[in-house]
mmCIF file of C-alpha atoms and ligand atoms in Angstrom:
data_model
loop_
_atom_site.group_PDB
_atom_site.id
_atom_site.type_symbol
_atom_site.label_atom_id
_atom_site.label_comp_id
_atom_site.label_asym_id
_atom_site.label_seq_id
_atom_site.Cartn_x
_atom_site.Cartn_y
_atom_site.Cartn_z
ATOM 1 C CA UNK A 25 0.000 0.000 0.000
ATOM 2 C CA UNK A 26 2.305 2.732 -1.235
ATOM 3 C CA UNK A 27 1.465 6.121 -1.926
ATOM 4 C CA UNK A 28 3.294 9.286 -1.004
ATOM 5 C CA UNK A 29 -0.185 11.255 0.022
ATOM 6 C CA UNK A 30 -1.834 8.993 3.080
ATOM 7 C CA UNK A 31 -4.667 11.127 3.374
ATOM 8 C CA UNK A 32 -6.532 13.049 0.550
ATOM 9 C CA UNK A 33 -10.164 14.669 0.711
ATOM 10 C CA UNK A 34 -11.747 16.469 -2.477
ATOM 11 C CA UNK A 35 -14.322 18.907 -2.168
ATOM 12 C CA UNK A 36 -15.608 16.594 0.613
ATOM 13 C CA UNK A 37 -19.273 17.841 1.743
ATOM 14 C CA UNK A 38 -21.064 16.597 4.247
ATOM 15 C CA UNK A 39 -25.014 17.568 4.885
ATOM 16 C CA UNK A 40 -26.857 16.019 7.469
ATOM 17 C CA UNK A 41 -30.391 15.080 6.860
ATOM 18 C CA UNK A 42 -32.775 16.526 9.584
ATOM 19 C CA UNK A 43 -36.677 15.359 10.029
ATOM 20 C CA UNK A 44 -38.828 18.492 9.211
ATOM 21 C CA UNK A 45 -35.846 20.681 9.345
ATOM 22 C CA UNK A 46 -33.566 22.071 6.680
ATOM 23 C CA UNK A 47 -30.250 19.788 6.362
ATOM 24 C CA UNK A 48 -27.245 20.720 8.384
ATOM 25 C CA UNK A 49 -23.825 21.229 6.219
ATOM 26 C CA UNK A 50 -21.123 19.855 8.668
ATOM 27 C CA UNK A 51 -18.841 19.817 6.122
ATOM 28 C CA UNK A 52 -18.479 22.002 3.172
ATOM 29 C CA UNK A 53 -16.144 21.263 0.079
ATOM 30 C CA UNK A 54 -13.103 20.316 2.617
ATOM 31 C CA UNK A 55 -9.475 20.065 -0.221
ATOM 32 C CA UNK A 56 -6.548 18.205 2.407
ATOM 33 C CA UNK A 57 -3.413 15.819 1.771
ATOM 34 C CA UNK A 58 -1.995 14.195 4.693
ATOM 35 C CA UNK A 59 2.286 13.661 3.161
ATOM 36 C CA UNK A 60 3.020 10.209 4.081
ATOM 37 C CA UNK A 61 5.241 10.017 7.195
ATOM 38 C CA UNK A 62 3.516 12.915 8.752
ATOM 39 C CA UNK A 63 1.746 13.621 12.151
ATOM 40 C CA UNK A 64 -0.903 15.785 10.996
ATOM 41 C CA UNK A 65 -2.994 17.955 13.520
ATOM 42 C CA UNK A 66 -6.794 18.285 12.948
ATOM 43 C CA UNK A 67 -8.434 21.482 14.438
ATOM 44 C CA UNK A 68 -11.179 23.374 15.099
ATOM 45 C CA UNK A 69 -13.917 24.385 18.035
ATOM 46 C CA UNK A 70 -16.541 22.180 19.112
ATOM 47 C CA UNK A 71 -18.657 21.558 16.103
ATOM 48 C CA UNK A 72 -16.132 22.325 12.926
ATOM 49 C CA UNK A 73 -16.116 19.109 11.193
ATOM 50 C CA UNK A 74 -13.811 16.588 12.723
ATOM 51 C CA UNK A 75 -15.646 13.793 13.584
ATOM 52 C CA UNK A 76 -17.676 14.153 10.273
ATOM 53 C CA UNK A 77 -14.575 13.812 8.067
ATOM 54 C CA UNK A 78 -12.855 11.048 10.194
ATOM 55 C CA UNK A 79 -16.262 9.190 9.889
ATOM 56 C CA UNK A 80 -16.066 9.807 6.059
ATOM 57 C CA UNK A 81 -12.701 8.735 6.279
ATOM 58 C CA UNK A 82 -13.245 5.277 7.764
ATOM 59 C CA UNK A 83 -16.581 4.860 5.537
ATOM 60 C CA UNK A 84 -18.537 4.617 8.850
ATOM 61 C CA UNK A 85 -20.847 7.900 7.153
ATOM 62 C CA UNK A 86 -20.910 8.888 3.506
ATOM 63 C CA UNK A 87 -19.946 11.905 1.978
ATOM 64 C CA UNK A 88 -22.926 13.834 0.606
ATOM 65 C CA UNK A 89 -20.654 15.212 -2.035
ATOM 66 C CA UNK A 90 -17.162 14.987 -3.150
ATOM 67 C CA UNK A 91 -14.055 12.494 -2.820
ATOM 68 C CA UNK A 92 -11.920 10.610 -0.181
ATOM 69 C CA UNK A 93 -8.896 8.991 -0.487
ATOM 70 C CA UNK A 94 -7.072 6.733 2.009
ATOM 71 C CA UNK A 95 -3.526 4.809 1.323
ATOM 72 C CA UNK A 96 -4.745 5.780 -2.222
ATOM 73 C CA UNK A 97 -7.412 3.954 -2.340
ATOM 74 C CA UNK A 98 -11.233 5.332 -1.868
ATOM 75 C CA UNK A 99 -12.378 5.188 1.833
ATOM 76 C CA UNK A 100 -15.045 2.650 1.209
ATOM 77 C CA UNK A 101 -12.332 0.163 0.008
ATOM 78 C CA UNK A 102 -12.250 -2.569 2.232
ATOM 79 C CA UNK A 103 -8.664 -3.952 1.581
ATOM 80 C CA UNK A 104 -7.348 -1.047 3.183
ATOM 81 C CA UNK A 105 -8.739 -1.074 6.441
ATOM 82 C CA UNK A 106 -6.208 -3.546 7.565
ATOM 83 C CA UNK A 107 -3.322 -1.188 7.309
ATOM 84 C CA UNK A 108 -5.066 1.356 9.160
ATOM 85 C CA UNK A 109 -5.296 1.769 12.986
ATOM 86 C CA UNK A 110 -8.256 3.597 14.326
ATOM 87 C CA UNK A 111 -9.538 5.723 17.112
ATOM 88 C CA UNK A 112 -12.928 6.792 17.301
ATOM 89 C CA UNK A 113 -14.443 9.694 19.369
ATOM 90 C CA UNK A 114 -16.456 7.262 21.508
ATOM 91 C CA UNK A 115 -15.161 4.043 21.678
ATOM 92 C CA UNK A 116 -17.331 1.411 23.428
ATOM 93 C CA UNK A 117 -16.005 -1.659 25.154
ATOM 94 C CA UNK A 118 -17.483 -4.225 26.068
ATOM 95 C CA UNK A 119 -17.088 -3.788 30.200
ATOM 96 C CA UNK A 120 -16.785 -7.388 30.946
ATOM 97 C CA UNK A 121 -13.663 -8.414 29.384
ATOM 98 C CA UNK A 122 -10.998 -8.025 30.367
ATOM 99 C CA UNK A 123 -8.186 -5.689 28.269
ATOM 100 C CA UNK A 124 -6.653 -9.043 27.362
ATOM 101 C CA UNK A 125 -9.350 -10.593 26.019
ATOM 102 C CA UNK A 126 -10.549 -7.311 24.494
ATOM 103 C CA UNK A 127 -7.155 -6.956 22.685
ATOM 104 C CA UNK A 128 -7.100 -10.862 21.564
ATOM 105 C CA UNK A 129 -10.738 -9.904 19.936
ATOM 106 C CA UNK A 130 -9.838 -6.976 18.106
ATOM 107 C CA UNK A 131 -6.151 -9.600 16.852
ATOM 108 C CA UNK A 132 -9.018 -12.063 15.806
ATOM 109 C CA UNK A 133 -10.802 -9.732 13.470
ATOM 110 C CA UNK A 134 -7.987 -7.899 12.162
ATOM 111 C CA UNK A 135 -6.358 -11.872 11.353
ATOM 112 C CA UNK A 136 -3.357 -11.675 13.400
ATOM 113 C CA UNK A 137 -2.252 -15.171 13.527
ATOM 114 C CA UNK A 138 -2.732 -16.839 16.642
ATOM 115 C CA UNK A 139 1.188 -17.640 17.264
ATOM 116 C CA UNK A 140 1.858 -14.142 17.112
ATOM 117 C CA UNK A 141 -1.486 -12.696 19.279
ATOM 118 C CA UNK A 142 -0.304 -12.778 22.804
ATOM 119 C CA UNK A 143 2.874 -11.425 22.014
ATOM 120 C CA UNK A 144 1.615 -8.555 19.872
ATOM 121 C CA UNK A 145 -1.073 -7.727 23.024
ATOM 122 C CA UNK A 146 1.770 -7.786 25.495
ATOM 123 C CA UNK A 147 3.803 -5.021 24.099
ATOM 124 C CA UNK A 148 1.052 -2.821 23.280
ATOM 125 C CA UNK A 149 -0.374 -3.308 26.231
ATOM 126 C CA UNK A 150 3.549 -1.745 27.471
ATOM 127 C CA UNK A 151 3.238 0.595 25.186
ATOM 128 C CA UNK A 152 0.456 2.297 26.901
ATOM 129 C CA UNK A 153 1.685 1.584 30.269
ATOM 130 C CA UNK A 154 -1.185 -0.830 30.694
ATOM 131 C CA UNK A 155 0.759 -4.189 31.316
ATOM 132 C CA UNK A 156 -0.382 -4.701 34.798
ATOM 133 C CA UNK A 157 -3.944 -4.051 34.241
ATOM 134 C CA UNK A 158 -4.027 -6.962 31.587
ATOM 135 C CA UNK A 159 -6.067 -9.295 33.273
ATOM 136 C CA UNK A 160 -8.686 -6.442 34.759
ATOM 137 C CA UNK A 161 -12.238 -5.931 33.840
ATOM 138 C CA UNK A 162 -12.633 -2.932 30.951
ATOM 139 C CA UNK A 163 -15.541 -1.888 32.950
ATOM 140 C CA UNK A 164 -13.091 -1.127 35.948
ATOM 141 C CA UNK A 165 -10.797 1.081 34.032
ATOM 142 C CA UNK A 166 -10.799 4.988 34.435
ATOM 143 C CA UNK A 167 -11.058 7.236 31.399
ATOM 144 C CA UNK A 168 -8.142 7.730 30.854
ATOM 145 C CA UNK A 169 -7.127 3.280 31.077
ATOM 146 C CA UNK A 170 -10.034 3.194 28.462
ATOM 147 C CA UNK A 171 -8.372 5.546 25.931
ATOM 148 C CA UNK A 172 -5.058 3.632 26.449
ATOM 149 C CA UNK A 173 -6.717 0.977 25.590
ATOM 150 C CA UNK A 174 -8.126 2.426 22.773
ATOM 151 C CA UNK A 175 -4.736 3.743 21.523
ATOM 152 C CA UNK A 176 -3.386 -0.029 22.254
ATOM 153 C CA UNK A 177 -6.354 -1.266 20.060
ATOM 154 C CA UNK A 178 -5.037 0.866 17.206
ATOM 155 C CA UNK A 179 -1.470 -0.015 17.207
ATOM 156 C CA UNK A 180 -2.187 -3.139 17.430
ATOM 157 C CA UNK A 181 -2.300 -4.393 13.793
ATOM 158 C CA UNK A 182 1.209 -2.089 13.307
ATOM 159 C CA UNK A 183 -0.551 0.188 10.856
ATOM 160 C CA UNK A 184 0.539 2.407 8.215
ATOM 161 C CA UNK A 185 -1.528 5.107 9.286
ATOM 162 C CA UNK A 186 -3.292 5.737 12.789
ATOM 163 C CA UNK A 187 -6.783 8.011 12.183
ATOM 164 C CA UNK A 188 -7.321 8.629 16.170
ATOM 165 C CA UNK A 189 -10.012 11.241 17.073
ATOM 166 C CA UNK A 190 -9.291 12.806 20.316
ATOM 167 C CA UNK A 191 -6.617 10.880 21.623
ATOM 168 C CA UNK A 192 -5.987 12.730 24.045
ATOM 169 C CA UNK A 193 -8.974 13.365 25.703
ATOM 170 C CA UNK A 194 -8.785 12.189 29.375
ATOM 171 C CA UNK A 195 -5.448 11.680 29.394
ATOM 172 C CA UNK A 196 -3.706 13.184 32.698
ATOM 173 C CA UNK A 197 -0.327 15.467 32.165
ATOM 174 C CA UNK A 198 1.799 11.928 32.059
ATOM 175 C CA UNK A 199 -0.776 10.069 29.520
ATOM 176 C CA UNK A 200 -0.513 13.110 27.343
ATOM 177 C CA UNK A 201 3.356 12.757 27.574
ATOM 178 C CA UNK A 202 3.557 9.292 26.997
ATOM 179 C CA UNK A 203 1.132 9.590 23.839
ATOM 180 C CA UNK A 204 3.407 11.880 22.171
ATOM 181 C CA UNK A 205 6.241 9.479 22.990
ATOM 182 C CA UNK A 206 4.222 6.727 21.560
ATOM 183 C CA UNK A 207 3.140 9.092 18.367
ATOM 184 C CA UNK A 208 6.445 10.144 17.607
ATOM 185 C CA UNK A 209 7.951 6.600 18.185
ATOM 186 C CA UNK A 210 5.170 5.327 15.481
ATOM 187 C CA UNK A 211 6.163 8.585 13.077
ATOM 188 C CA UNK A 212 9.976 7.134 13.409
ATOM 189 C CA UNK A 213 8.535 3.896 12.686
ATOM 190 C CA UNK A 214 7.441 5.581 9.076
ATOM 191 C CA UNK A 215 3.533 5.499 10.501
ATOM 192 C CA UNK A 216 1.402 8.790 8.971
ATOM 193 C CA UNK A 217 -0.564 9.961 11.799
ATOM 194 C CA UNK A 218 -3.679 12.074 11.438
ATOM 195 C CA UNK A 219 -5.630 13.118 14.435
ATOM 196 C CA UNK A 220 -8.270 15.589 15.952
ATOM 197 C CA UNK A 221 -6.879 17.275 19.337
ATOM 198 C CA UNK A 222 -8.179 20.187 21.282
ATOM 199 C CA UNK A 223 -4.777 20.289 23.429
ATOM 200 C CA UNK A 224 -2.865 22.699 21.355
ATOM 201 C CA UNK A 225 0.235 22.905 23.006
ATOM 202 C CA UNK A 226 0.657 19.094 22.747
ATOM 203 C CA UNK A 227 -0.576 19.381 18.741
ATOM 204 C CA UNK A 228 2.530 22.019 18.734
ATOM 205 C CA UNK A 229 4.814 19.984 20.337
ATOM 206 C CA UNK A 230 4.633 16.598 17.862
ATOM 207 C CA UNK A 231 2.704 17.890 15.023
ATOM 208 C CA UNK A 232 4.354 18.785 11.742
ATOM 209 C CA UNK A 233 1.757 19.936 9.768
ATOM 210 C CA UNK A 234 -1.704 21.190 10.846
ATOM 211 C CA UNK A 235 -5.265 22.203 9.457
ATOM 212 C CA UNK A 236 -8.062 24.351 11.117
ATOM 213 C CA UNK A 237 -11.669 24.052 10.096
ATOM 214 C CA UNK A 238 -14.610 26.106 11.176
ATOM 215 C CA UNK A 239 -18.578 25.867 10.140
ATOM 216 C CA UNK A 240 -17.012 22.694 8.169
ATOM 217 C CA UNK A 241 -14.783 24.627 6.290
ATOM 218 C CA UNK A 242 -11.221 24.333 5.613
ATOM 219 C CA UNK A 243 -9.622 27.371 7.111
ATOM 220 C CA UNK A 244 -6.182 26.867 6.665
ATOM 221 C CA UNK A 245 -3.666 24.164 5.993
ATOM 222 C CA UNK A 246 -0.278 22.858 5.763
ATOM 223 C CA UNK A 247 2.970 22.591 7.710
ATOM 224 C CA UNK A 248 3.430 23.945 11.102
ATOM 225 C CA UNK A 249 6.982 25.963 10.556
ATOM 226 C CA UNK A 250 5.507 27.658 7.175
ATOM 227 C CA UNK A 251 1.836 28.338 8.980
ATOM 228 C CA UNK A 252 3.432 29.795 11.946
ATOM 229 C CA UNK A 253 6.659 31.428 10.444
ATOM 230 C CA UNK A 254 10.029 31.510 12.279
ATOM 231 C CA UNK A 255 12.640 33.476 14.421
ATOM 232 C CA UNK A 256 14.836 31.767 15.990
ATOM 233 C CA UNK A 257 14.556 27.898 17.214
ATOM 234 C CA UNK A 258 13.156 26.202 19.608
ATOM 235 C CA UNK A 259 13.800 22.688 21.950
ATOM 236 C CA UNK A 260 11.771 20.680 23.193
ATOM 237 C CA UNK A 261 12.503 18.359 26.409
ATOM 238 C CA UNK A 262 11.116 16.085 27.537
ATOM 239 C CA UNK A 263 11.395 14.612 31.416
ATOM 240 C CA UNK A 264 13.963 12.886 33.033
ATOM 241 C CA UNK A 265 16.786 14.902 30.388
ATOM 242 C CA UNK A 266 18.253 17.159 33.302
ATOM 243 C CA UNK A 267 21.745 16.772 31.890
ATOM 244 C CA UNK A 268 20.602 18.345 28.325
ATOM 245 C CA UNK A 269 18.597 20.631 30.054
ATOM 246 C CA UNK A 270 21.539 22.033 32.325
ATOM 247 C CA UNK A 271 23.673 22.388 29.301
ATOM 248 C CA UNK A 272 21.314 24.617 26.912
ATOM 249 C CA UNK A 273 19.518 26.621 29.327
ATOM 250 C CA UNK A 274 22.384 29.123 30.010
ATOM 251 C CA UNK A 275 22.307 29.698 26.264
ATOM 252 C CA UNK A 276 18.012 29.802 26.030
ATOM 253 C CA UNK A 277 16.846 33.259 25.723
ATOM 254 C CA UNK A 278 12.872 32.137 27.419
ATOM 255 C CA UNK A 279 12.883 29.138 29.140
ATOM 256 C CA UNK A 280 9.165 27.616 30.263
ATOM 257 C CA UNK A 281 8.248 23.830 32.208
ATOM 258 C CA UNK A 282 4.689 22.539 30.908
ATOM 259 C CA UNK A 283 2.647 20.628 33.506
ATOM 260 C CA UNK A 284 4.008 17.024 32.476
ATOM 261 C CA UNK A 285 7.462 18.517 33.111
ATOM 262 C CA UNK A 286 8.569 19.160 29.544
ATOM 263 C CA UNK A 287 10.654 22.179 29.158
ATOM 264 C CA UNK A 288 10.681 24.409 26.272
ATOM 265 C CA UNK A 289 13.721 26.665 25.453
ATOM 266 C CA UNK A 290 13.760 29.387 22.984
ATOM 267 C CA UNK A 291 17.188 30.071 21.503
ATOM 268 C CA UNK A 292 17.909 33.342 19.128
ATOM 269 C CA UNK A 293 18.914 32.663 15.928
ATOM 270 C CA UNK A 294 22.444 32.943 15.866
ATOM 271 C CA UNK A 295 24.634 30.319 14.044
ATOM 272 C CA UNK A 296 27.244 29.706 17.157
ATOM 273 C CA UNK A 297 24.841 29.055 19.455
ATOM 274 C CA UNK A 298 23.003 26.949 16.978
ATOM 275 C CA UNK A 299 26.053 24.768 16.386
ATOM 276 C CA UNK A 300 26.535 24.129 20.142
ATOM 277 C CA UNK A 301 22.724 23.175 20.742
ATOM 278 C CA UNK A 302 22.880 20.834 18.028
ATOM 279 C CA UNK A 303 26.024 19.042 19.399
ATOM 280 C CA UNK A 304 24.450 18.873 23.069
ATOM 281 C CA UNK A 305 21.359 17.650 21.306
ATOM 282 C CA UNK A 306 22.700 15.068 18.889
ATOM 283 C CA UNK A 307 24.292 13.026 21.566
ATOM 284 C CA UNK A 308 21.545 13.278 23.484
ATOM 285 C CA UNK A 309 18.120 11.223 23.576
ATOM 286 C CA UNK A 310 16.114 11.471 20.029
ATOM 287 C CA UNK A 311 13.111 12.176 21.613
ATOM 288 C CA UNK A 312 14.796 15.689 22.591
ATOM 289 C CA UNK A 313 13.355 18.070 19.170
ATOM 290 C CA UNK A 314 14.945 21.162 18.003
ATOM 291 C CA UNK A 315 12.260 23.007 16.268
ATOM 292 C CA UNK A 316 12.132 26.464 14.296
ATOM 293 C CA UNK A 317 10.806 29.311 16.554
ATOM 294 C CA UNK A 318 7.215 30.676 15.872
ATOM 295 C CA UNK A 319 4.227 31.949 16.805
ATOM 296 C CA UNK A 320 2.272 30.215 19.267
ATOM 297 C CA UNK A 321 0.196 27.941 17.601
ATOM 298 C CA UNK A 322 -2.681 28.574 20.319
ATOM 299 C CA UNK A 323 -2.277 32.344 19.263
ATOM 300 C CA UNK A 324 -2.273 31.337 15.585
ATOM 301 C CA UNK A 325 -5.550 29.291 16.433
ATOM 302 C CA UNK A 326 -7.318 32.176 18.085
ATOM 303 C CA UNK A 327 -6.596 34.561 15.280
ATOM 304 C CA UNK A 328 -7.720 32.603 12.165
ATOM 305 C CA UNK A 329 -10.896 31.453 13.781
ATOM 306 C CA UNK A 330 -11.175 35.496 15.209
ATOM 307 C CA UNK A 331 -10.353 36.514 11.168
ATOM 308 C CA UNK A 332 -13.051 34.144 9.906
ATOM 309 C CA UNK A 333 -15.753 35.015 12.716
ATOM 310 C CA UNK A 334 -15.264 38.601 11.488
HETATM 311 N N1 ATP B 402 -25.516 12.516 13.288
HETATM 312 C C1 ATP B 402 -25.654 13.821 13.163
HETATM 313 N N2 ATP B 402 -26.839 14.370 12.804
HETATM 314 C C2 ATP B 402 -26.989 15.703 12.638
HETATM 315 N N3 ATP B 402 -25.987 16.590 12.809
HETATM 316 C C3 ATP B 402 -24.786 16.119 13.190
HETATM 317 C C4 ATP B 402 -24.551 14.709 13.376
HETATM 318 N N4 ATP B 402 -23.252 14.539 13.728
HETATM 319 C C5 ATP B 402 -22.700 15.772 13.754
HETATM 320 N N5 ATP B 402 -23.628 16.717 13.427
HETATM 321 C C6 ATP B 402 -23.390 18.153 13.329
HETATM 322 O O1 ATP B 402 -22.310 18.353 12.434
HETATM 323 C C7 ATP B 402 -21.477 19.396 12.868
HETATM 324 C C8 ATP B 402 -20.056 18.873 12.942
HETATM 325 O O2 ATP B 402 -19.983 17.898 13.978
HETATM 326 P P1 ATP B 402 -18.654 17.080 14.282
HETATM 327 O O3 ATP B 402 -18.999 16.054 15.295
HETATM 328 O O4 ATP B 402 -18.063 16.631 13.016
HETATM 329 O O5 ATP B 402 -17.732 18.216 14.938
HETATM 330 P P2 ATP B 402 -16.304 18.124 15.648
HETATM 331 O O6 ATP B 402 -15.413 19.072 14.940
HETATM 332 O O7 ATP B 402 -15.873 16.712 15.722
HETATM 333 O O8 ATP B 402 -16.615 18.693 17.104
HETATM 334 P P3 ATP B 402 -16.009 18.303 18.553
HETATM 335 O O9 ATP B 402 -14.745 19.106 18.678
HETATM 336 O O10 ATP B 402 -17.059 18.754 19.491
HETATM 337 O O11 ATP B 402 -15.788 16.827 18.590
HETATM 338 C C9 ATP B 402 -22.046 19.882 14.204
HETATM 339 O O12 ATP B 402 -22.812 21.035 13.953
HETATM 340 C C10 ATP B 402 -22.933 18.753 14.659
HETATM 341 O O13 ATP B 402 -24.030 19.231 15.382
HETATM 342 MG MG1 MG B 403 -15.442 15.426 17.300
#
């Protein structure tokens, strides 16, 4: 299943039908390509479009007009649902299995072969820090265990693309930090990601391109550095790196700690310094990301939708 776009939507349009009432247009004539090997941010308020074109894209709704393409094939294709891992905005389990059994369920219909089951549902299961809740009830889990599970669930078949809606939703500060561990891990694993996030900051932190919809149309699109322009550069840091962290932030010019104890250091742009970061950073862990320096993609956020409201 090779194709160099993952992801492509033409003039998708989505109306739904209403008893006694006009038709509601949740989507209207949406143009995106998700490059392959991307992790691709999908935005918007409450309402845009998100779940409506994920829904398209797994052919769980159909389009009312227009054209979607997944792997390059249509999304009603059948074939290619097995190289695609999924998330949906509600996932329901069944509460009295346990994630084990759950897991084996989901191998079973996506034809895993039994020999290589259990060992497949063990690591994903460590993965999503969930290994010693394997042989506990689903209907015990918090929130937050459920969307694990969920995100363990869509791994599972080692997909070439991962359409998760909301994966971060109920996540606390160290879920959130381990999903972008696990996203990024999947992106170096040559994975396209696509998924629908409120959590800006973290959509910042792993995303490299991004699109914002509003009303169900397509506001903006494309990759984070050119959307957001640049001064400067920018590292990210995760946890548990206090040796990196003591070396580059004499040099940072703003230094800031997130909640899940990431640290962000902004560096002028200024070729010397540049050269050192990149040494400290090179030898350091790969999960350590030296980005270009931009606007704020929250601030970005507020004034396209503000523009468009206007
Ligand atoms: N089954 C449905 N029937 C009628 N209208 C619907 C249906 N599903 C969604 N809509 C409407 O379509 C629009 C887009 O909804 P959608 O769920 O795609 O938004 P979203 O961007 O995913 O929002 P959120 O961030 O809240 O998840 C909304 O106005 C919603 O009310
Ligand atoms: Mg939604």
């Amino acid at each position: 299943m090779g194709a160099e776009v993952v992801i492509r939507t033409e003039n998708l349009s989505k109306v739904y039908k209403r008893l006694f009432k006009k038709g509601k247009k949740a989507l209207d004539s949406l143009t995106i390509s998700v490059p392959k090997g991307a992790v691709y941010g999908f935005l918007g308020p409450n309402g845009a479009g998100k779940t409506t074109t994920i829904k398209i894209l797994m052919d769980l709704i159909k389009a009312s007009s227009g054209s979607a393409y997944v792997l390059g094939k249509p999304s009603y294709n059948v074939e290619v649902k097995g190289y695609i891992g999924f998330l949906p905005d509600a996932p329901a389990f069944s509460p009295q299995l346990s994630a084990y059994e759950f897991l084996n369920i989901c191998g079973k219909l996506l034809k895993i072969p039994s020999t290589e089951r259990a060992a497949r549902i063990e690591h994903v299961l460590e993965v999503v820090k969930m290994s010693p809740h394997t042989r506990e009830k689903i209907g015990s889990f918090s929130r937050g265990m459920l969307q694990r599970i969920g995100v363990a669930q869509a791994i599972l078949n080692q997909p070439q693309l991962l359409i998760l809606d909301e994966p971060l939703l109920g996540l606390d500060p160290y879920g959130r930090q381990e999903f972008k561990q696990i996203i990024l891990s999947q992106q170096a694993k040559g994975t396209s990601v696509f998924f629908s996030s409120h959590i800006l900051s973290d959509v910042e932190e792993i995303c490299d391109h991004v699109a914002i919809l509003n009303n169900g149309k397509l506001l903006c699109a494309g990759r984070v550095d050119d959307l957001l322009g640049s001064s400067g550069f920018r590292v990210i840091i995760p946890p548990n790196n206090d040796e990196v962290l003591k070396e580059l932030i004499t040099m940072a010019s703003d230094t800031s700690r997130k909640d899940d104890g990431t640290w962000l250091l902004s560096f002028a742009q200024d070729d010397e310094i540049r050269g050192k970061v990149d040494s400290i950073t090179c030898k350091a862990s790969g999960s350590i990301k030296v980005k270009a320096a931009h606007e704020k993609l929250e601030d970005f956020f507020f004034r396209t939708l503000k523009e468009d409201n206007n």
